[in-house]
XYZ file of C-alpha atoms in Angstrom:
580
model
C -21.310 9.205 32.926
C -18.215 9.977 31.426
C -15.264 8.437 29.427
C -13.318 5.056 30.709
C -9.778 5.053 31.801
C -8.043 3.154 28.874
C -4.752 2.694 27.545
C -3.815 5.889 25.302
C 0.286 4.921 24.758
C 3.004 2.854 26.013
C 6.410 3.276 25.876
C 8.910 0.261 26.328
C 12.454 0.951 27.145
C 14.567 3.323 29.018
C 11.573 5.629 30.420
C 10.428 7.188 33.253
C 8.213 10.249 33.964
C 7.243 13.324 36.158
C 4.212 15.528 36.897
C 4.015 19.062 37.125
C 0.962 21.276 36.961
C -1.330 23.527 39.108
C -4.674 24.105 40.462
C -6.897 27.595 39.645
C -8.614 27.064 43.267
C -7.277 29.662 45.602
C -8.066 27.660 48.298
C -10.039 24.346 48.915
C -13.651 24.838 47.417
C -14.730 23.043 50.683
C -13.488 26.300 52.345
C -14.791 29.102 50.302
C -17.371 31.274 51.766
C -17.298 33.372 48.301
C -16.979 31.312 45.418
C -13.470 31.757 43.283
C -11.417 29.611 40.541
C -8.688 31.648 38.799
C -7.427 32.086 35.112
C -3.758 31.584 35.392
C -1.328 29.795 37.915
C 2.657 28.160 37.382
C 4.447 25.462 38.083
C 8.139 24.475 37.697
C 9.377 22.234 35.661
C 12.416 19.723 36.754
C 14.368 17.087 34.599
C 18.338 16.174 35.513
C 20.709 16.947 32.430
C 20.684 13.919 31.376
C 17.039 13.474 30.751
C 16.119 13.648 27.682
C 11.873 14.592 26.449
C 10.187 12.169 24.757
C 6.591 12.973 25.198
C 4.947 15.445 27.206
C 1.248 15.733 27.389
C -1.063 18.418 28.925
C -4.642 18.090 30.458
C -6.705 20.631 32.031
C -10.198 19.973 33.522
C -12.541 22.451 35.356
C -16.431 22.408 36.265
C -18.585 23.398 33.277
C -18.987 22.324 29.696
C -15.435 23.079 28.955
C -12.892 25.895 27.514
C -11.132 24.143 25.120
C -8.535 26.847 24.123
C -6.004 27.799 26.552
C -2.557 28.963 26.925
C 0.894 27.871 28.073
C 3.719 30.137 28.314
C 1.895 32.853 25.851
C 1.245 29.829 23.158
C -2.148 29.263 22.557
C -3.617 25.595 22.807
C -6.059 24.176 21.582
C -7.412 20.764 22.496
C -6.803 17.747 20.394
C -8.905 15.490 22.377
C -11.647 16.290 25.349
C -13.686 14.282 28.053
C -16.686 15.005 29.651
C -18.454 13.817 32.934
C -22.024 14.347 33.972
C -23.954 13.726 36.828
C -27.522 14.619 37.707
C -27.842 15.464 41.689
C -31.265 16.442 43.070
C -32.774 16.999 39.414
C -30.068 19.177 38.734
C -26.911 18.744 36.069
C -23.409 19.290 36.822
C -20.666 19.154 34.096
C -17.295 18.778 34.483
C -14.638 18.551 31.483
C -11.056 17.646 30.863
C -9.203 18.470 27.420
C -5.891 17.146 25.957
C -2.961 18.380 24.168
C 0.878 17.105 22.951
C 3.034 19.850 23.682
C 6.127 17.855 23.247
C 7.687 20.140 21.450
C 7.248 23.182 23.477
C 8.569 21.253 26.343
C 11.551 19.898 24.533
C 12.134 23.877 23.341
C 11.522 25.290 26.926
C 13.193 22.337 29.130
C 13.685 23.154 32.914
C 11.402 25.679 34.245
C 8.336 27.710 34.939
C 5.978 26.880 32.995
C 2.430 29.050 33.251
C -1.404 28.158 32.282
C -3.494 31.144 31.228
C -7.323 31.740 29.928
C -8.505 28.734 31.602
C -12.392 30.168 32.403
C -14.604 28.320 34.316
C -16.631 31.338 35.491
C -19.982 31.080 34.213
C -20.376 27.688 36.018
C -18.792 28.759 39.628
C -21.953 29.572 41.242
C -23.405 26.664 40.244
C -20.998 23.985 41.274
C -20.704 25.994 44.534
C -23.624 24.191 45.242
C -22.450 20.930 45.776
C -18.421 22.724 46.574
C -17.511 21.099 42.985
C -16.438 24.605 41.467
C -12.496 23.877 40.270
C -10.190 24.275 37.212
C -5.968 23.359 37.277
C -3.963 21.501 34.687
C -0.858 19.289 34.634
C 1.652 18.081 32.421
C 2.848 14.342 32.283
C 6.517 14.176 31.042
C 7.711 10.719 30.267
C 11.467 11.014 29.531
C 14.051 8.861 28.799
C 17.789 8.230 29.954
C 20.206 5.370 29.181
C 21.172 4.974 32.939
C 17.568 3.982 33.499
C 16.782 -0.182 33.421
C 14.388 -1.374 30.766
C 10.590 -0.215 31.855
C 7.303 -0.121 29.798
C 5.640 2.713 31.180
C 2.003 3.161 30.395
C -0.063 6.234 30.079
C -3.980 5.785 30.834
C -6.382 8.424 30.257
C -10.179 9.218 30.074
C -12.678 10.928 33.162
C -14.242 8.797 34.604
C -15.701 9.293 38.395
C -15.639 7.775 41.720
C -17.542 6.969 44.037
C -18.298 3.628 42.332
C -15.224 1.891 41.450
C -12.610 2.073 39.104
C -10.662 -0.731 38.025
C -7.663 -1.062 35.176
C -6.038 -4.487 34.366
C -2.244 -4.192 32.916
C -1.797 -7.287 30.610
C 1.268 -8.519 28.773
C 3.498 -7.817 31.834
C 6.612 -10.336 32.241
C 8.266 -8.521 35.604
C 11.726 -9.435 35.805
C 12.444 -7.074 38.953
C 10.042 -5.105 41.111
C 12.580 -2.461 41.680
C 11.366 1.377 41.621
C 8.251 0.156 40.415
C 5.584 2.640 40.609
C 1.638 4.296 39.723
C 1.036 8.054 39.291
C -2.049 9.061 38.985
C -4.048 13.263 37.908
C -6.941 13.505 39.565
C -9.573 16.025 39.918
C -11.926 17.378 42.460
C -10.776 15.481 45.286
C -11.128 17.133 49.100
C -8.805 16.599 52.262
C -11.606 16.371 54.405
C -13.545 13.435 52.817
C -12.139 10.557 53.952
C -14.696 7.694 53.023
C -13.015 4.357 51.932
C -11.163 6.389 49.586
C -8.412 3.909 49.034
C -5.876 2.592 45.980
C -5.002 -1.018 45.256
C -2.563 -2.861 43.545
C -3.547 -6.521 43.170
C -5.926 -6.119 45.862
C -3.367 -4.376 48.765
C -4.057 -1.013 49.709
C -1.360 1.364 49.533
C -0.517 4.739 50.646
C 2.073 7.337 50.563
C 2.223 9.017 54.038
C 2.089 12.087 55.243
C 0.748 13.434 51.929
C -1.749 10.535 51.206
C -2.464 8.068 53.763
C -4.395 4.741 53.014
C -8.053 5.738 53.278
C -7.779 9.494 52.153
C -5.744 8.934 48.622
C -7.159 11.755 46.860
C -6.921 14.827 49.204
C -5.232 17.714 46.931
C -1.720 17.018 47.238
C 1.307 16.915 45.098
C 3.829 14.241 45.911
C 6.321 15.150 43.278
C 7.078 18.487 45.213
C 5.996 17.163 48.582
C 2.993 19.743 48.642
C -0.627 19.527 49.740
C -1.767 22.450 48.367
C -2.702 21.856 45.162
C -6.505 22.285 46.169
C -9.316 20.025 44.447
C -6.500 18.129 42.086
C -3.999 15.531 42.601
C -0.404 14.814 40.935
C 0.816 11.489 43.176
C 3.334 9.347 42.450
C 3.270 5.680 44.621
C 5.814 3.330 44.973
C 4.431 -0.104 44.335
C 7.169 -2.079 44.287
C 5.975 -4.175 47.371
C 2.601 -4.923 45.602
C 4.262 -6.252 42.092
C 6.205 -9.770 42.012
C 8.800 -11.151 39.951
C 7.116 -13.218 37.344
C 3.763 -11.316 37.012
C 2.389 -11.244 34.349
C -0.737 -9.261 34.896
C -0.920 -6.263 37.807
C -4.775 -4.986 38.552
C -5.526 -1.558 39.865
C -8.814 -0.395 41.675
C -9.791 2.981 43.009
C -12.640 3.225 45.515
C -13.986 6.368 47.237
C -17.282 6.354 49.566
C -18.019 9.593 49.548
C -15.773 11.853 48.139
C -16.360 12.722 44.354
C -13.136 12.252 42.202
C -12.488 12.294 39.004
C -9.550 10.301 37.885
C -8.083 12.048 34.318
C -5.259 9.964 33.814
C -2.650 7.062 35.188
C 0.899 6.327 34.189
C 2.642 3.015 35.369
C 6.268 2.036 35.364
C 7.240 -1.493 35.367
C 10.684 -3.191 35.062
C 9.276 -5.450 32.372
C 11.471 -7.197 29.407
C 8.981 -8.639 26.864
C 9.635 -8.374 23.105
C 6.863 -7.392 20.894
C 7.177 -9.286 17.337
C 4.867 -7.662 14.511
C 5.358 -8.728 10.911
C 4.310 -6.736 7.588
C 4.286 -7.999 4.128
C 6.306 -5.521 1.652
C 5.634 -7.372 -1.533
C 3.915 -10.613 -3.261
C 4.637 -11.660 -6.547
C 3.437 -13.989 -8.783
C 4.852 -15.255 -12.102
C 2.162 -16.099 -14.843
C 1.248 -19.810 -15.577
C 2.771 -20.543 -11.939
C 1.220 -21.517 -8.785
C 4.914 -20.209 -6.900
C 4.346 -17.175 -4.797
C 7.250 -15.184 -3.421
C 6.633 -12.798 -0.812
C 8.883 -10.061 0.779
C 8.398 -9.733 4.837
C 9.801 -7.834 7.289
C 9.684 -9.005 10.695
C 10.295 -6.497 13.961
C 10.461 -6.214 16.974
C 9.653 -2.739 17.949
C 8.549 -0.821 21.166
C 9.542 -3.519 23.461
C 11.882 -4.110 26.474
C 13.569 -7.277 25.406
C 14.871 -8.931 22.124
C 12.857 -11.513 20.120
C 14.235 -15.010 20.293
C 15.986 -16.671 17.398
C 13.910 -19.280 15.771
C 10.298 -17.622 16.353
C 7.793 -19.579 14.390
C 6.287 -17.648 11.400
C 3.018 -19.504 10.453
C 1.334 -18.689 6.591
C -2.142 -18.930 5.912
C -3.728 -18.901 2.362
C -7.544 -18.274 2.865
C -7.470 -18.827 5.994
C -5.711 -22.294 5.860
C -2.597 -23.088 6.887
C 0.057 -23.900 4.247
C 3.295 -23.972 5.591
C 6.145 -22.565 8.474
C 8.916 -20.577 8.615
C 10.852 -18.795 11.276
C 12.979 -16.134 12.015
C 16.524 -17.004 12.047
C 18.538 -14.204 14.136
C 17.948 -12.617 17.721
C 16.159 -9.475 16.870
C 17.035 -6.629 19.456
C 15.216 -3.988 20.359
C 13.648 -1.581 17.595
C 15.213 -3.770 14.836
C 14.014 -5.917 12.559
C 14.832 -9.434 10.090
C 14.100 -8.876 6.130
C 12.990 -12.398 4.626
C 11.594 -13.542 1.384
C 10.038 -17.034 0.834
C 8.384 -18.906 -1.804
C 5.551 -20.429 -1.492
C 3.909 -23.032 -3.339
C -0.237 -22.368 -3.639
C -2.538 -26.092 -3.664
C -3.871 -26.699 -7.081
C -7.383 -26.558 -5.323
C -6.761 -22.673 -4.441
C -8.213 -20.760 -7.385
C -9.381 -17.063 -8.085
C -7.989 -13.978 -5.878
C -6.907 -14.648 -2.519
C -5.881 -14.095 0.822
C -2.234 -14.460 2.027
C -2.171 -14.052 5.988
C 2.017 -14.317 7.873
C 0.727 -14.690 11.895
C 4.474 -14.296 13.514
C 4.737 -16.479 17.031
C 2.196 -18.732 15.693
C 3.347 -22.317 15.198
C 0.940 -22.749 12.523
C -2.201 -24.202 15.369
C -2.494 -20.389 16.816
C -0.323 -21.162 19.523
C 2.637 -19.122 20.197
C 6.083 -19.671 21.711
C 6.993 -15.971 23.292
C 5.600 -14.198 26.201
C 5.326 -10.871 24.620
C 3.625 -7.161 25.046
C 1.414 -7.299 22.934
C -0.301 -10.433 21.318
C -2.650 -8.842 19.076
C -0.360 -7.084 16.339
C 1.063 -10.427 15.485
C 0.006 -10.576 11.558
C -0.818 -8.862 8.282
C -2.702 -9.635 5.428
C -2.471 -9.292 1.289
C -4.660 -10.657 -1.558
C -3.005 -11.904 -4.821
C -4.318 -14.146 -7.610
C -2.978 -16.646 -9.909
C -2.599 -15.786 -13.095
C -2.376 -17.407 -16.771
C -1.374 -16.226 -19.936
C -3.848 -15.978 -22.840
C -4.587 -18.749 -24.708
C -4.261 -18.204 -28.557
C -5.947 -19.863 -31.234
C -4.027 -21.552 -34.317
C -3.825 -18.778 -37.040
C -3.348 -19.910 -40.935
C -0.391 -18.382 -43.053
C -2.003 -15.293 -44.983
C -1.340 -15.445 -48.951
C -1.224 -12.769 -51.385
C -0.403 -12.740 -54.810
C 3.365 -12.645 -55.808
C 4.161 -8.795 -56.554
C 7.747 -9.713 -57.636
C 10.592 -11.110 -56.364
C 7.909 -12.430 -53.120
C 6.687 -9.038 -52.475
C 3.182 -8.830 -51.020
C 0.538 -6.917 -49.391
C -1.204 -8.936 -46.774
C -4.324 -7.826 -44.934
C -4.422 -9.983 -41.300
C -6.347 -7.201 -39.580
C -9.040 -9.553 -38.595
C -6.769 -11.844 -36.212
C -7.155 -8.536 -33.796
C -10.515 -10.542 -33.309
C -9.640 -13.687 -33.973
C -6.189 -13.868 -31.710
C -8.609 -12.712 -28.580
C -9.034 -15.249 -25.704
C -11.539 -13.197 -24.017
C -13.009 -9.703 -25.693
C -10.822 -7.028 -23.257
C -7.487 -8.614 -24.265
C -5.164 -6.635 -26.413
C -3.726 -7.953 -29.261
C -0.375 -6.481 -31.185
C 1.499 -7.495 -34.604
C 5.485 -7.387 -34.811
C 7.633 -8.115 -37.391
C 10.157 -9.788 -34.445
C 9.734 -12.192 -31.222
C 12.146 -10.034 -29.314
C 9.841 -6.825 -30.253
C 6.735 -8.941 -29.080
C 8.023 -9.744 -26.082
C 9.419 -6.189 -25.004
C 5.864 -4.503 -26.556
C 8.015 -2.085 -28.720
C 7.878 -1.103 -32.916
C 3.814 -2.350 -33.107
C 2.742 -2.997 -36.855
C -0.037 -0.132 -37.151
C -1.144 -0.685 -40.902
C -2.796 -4.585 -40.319
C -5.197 -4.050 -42.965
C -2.131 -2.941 -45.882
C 0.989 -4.356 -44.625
C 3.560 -5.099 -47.373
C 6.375 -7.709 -46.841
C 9.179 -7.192 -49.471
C 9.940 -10.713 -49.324
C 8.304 -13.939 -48.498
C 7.836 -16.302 -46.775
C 7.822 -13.609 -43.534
C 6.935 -14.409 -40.124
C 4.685 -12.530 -38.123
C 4.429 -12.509 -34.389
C 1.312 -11.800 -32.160
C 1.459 -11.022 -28.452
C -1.679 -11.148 -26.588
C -2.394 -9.583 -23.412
C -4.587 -9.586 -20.756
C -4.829 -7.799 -17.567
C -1.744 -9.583 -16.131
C 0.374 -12.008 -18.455
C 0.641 -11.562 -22.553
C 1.436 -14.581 -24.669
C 3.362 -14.733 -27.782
C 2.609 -16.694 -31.293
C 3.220 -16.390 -34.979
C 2.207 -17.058 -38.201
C 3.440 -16.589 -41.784
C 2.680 -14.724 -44.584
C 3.551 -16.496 -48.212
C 2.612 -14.979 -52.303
C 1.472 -17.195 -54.932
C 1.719 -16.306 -57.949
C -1.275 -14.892 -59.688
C -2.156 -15.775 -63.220
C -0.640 -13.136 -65.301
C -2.938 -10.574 -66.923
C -2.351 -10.094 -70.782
C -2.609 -6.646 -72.891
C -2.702 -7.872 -76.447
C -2.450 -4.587 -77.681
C 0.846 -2.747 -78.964
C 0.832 0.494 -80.410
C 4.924 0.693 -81.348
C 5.027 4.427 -82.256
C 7.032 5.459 -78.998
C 4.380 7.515 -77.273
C 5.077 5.954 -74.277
C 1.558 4.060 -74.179
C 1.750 0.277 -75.105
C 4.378 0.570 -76.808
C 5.943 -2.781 -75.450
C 3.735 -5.972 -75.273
C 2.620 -5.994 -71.111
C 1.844 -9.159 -69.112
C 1.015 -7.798 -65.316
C 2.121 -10.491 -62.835
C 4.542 -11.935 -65.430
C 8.011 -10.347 -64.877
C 10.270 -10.903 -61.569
C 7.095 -12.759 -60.948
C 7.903 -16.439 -62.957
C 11.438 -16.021 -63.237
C 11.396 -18.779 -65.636
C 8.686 -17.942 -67.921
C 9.893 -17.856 -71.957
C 7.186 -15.566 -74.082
C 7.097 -16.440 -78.072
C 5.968 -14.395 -80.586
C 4.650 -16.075 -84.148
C 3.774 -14.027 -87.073
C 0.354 -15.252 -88.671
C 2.469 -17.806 -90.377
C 3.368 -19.335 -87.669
C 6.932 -18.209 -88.024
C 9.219 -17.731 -84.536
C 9.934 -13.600 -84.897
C 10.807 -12.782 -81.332
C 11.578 -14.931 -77.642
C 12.026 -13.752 -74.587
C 12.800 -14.594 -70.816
C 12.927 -12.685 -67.420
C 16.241 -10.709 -68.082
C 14.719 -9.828 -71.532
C 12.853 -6.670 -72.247
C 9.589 -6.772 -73.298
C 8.751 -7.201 -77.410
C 8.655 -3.913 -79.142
C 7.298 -4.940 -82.115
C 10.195 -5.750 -83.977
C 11.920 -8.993 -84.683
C 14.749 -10.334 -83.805
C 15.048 -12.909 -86.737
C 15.064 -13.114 -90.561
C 11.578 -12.429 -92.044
C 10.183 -11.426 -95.516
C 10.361 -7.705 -93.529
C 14.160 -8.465 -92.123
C 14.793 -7.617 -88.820
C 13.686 -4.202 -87.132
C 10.079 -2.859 -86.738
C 7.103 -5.521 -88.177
C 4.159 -4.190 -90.056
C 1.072 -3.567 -88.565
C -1.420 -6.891 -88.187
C -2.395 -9.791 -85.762
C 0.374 -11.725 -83.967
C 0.451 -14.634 -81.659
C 2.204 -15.591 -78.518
C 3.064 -18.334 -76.436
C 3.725 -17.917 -72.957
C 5.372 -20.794 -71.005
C 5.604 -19.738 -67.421
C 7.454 -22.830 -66.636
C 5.660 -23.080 -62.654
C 4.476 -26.372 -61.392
C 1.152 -24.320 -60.844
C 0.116 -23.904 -63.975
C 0.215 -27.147 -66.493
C -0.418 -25.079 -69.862
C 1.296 -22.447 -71.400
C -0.522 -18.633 -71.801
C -1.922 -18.847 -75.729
C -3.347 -15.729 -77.383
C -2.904 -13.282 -80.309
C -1.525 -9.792 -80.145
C -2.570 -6.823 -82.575
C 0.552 -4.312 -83.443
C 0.285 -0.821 -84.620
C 2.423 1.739 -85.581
């Protein structure tokens, strides 16, 4: 049991790649009389000038449960992904392992050269996988590279551990092979023997294929090298094949299969290179927005067309989906090369039967029926998704004018602190006071004191803005004085010590701007009148009596108080008591 060959990356454009790497077997396990892996061996590294790194990628395997921390060139590694393999033979179980590291960037630091694996240790498991002559370590790196003199490929990188005998078998979708040239499979394997020579075979679309001297047609996996032409490199493989022959123009699809009858190999990984120009469309949403008391979405969407080998088409179909139902098309409107991309915003208008939070899905290639209308690599990363909702703003109840009494001149002091309650549509909205519409609608200068807020003048309009989690609404409502019937002090004590010495009516003055106030002596004799612009009676008269004008004498007065208001029919009537 162990771990299936599957796709681990692809690369679509200029790309290519080369092996290097380097058994720890001294010689062919098959061989040794004495058991023997070693810790350390090189290999050389060789790219033209013009090549330039992209990825590189190193595996080591040996027999055993694994050593996952190595070095290359005095850097210590340590493994970012690992395999296993097991397999029971007479009652007995043998391990084997492969681990996995990027070391792009020490290969894009080093470049050309030697490069040297160290503290690989497979020891403690030697003399058991002697047994069955399985004892091995090596390594490899896979360096795909790219170069602008190189036609458009999508190389793909396979990896896992996964065993033959049995049978192996990898399907390549998405293909669209526009020219078979220099087309080609590579494949690390481990643990293979140049003796064993079972129906050990490679196909490509069912055709055996070879690469002779180094690896002819029934003995594929024999510890050689055919990137430097070697068949040394005991118990591993690093082959490249030419499959040109065994691809046509127009595929679409390309199946591989490894067989062995005998011989036990482990295949680590595969990279293909195919001269195949498909674009890939993807699409991602960047924004949705919604305006309250609308059913108008407008979304932001960006759609590209990256890692691929060819550009999108002008015109691609863009199909969105609201809860899963379609709703209406769009398309792109350029040719969208390589690694670029089309920015587009649309509105779109959401069914009145559509309600609560929802789901907006943009499928690009998808004519709205789940069909497409391009060939491309990949058919799955085709969509994306976002939720929005529909929102409304609050609705706010009627709220009555607030009256307070006249203070003077239309003064007031209003409390309106319960419309915090009674403004609410639901109980978690917020609810604000302002003294302006254009402060209500920016949320800025709040009225704090609700419950004691005085209005120098009136009639005054106050505004309310209610919120709730998404939209706010704005109303009003006005505050107005009345005025209050005046309170009279019939009391005058005119001996200027500054306590009632003038004849007070509260609410009167600046209050009834019109009132008139006479005062009678008990004789029923006019001694004093005044108005709003008069001061208030001292106790002295301002006509001819039996006393003359100037302070009365002491005794019982009466007044007359017309406050000349439509509110109030009947003049104020009372007496007033003067002292001295």
């Amino acid at each position: 049991m162990g771990q299936d060959i599957t796709l681990y990356q692809q690369f679509n454009g200029r790309y290519d790649f080369v092996f290097c790497g380097n058994t720890l077997n001294p010689i062919e396990n098959s061989f040794q009389t004495t058991p023997e892996v070693l810790t350390t061996s090189s290999s050389n590294l060789t790219l033209n000038p013009t090549d330039e790194v992209e990825k590189a990628y190193l595996y080591w395997a040996g027999s055993g449960t694994g050593d996952f921390d190595v070095q290359l060139n005095g850097q210590n590694i340590t493994a970012e992904r690992t395999f296993c393999h097991q397999r029971i033979v007479s009652g007995n179980v043998f391990d084997y392992f492969s681990a996995f590291t990027e070391v792009t960037s020490l290969v894009q630091t080093t470049g050309n050269g030697l490069y040297t694996l160290s503290e690989l240790d497979v020891s403690a498991f030697i003399e058991q996988h002697f047994t069955r002559k399985t004892n091995f370590a090596g390594w490899a790196i896979i360096v795909v590279y790219k170069n602008n003199a190189l036609p458009l490929n999508q190389l793909n990188v396979y990896d896992g551990l996964q065993a033959v005998p049995n049978e192996i078998d990898v399907t390549l979708n998405s293909l669209n092979v526009i020219d078979n040239q220099d087309a080609k499979i590579g494949f690390l394997a481990w643990e293979g023997d140049s003796g064993i020579a079972v129906n050990e075979t490679l196909r490509i679309n069912g055709n055996p294929i070879s690469n002779p001297p180094l690896n002819p047609e029934d003995n594929a996996f024999n510890g050689t090298n055919s990137f430097t032409n070697s068949s040394d490199l005991y118990n591993m493989d690093l082959d490249v094949y030419n499959i040109q022959n065994n691809i046509q123009i127009g595929d679409t699809t390309a199946q591989i299969q490894l067989t062995s009858g005998q011989d036990f190999v482990m295949i680590n990984a595969i990279v293909t290179k195919l001269n195949s120009q498909l674009p890939d469309a993807s699409i991602a949403i960047t924004n949705t927005s919604t305006t309250c008391n609308s059913r108008t979405i407008v979304v932001d969407f960006t759609v590209s067309n990256l890692n691929s080998t060819n550009s999108l088409p002008a015109g691609t179909p863009i199909a969105i989906y609201v809860n899963g139902v379609f709703v209406i098309n769009t398309n792109t409107t350029g040719i969208i090369p390589i690694n670029g991309s089309e920015n587009h915003q649309i509105s779109i208008e959401i069914p009145a039967t559509f309600l609560g939070n929802m789901e907006l899905k943009l499928v690009v290639d998808d004519n709205g029926n789940g069909i497409g209308t391009v060939t491309e690599i990949i058919e799955t990363n085709n969509s994306d998704l976002d939720t929005f909702g529909l929102y409304s703003s609050p609705i706010i109840p009627n709220l009555l004018e607030k009256k307070a009494c006249n203070e003077g001149l239309g003064k007031g002091n209003f409390d309106f602190s319960e419309y915090e309650i009674l403004a609410k549509e639901t109980p978690t909205d917020w609810v604000r006071f302002y003294t302006s519409e254009n402060d209500a609608d920016a949320n800025v200068n709040p009225i704090t004191n609700t419950n004691s807020f005085v209005a120098e003048s009136t009639p005054k309009t106050i505004f309310v803005r209610v919120e709730n989690e998404h939209c706010f609404s704005v109303t009003s409502f006005e505050l107005t004085t009345y005025n209050c019937p005046p309170e009279v002090y019939n009391f005058v004590s005119a001996n200027n010590d500054f306590q009632n010495d003038t004849f007070y009516v509260k609410g009167l003055r600046d209050i009834f701007l019109n009132f008139k106030t006479s005062i009678f002596n008990r004789w029923g004799k006019l001694i004093w009148s005044g108005t709003n612009t008069s001061s208030d009676w001292d106790g002295t008269s301002s006509s001819d009596t039996a006393f003359g004008k100037g302070l009365l004498p002491e005794g019982t007065y009466y007044y007359i108080i017309d406050l000349n208001d439509p509110d109030y029919g009947s003049p104020l009537l009372g007496y007033i008591y003067l002292t001295h």
